[in-house]
Short mmCIF file of C-alpha atoms in Angstrom, two decimals:
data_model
loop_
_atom_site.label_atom_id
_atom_site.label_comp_id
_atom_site.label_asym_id
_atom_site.label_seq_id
_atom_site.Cartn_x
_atom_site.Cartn_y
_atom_site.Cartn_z
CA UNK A 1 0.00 0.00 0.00
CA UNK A 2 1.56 3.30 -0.81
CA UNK A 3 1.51 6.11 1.35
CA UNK A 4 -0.81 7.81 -0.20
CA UNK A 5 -3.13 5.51 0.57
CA UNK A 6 -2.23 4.71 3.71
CA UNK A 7 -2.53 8.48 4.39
CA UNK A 8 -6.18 8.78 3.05
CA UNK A 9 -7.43 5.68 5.23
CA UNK A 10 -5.79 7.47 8.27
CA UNK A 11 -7.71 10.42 7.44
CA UNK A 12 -10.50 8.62 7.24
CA UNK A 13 -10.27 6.58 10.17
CA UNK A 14 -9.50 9.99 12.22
CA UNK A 15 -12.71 11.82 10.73
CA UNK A 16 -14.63 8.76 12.04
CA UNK A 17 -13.27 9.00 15.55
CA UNK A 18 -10.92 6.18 15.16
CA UNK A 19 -7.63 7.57 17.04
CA UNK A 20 -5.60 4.38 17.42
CA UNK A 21 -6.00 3.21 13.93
CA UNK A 22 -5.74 6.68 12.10
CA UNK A 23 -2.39 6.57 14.58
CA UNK A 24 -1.35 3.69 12.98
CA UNK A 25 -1.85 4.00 9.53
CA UNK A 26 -0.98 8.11 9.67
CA UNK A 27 2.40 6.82 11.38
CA UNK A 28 2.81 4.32 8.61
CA UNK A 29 2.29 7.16 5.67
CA UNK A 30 4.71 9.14 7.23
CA UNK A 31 7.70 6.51 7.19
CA UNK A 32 6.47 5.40 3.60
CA UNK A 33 6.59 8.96 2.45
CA UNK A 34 8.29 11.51 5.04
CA UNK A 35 7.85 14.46 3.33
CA UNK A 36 3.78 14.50 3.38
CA UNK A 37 2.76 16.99 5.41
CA UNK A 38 -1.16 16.60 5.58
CA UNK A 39 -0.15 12.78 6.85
CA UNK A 40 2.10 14.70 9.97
CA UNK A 41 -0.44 17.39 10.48
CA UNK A 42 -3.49 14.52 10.83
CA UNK A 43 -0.55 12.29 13.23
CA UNK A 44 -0.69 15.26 15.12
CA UNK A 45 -3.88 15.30 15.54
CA UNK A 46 -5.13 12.14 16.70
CA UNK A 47 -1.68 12.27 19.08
CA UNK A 48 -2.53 12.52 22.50
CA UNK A 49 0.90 12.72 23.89
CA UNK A 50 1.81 16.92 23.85
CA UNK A 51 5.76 15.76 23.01
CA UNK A 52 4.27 13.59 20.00
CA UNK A 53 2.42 16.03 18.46
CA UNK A 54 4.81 18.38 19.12
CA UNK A 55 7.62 16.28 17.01
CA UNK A 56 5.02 15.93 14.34
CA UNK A 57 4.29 19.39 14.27
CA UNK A 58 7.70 20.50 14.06
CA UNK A 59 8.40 17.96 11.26
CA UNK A 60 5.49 20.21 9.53
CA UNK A 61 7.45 23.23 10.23
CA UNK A 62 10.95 21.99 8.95
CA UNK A 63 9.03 21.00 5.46
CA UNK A 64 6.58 24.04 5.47
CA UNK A 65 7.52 26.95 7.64
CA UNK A 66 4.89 28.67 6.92
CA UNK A 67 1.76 25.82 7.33
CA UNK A 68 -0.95 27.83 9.21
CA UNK A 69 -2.22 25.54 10.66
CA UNK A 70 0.77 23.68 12.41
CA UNK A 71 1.80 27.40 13.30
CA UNK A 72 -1.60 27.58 14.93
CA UNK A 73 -1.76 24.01 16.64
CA UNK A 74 2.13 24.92 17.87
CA UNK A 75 0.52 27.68 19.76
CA UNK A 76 -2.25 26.12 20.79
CA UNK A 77 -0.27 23.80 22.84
CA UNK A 78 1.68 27.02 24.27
CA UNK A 79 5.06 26.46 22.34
CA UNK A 80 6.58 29.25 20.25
CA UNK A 81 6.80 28.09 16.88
CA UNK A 82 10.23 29.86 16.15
CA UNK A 83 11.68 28.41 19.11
CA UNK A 84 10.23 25.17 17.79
CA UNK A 85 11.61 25.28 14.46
CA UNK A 86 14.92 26.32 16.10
CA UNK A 87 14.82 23.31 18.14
CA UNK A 88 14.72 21.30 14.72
CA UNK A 89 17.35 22.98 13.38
CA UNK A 90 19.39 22.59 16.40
CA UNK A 91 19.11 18.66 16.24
CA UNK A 92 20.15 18.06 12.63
CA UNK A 93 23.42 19.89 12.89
CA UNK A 94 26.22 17.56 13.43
CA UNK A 95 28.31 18.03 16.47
#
């Protein structure tokens, strides 16, 4: 299954209020294809943990600074989202 697809059933799944499965299949899209950012945005979603959706967010970020809507889910949860982005940067530079 490509992850495409796996990214529309995890959509799906998550529209119909199944968190553990849209988990699954969302977290599965975004190994298959790590560069899809509707897949990380919808991870983040159905992520309870705050540091999960955090990492998922900022994996928006570092592909799309400029996603409104990670921006506003970043500060929704209280985080700065230049300070998150600057985390991300921080962590890929080689010692």
């Amino acid at each position: 299954m490509s992850g495409d697809e796996l990214r529309e059933q995890g959509v799906a799944a998550a529209k119909a209020g199944r968190k553990d499965e849209a988990r699954t299949l969302l977290a599965r899209a975004t190994q298959l294809n790590p560069r899809d950012t509707q897949a990380w945005l919808f991870l983040a979603s159905v992520t309870d943990d705050k540091k999960a959706r955090l990492l998922a967010l900022r994996k928006v970020l570092e592909l799309e600074p400029t996603n409104k809507l990670a921006i506003a889910a970043v500060k929704a949860l209280g985080v700065d989202p230049d300070k998150l982005i600057a985390t991300a940067a921080a962590d890929s530079t080689p010692p």
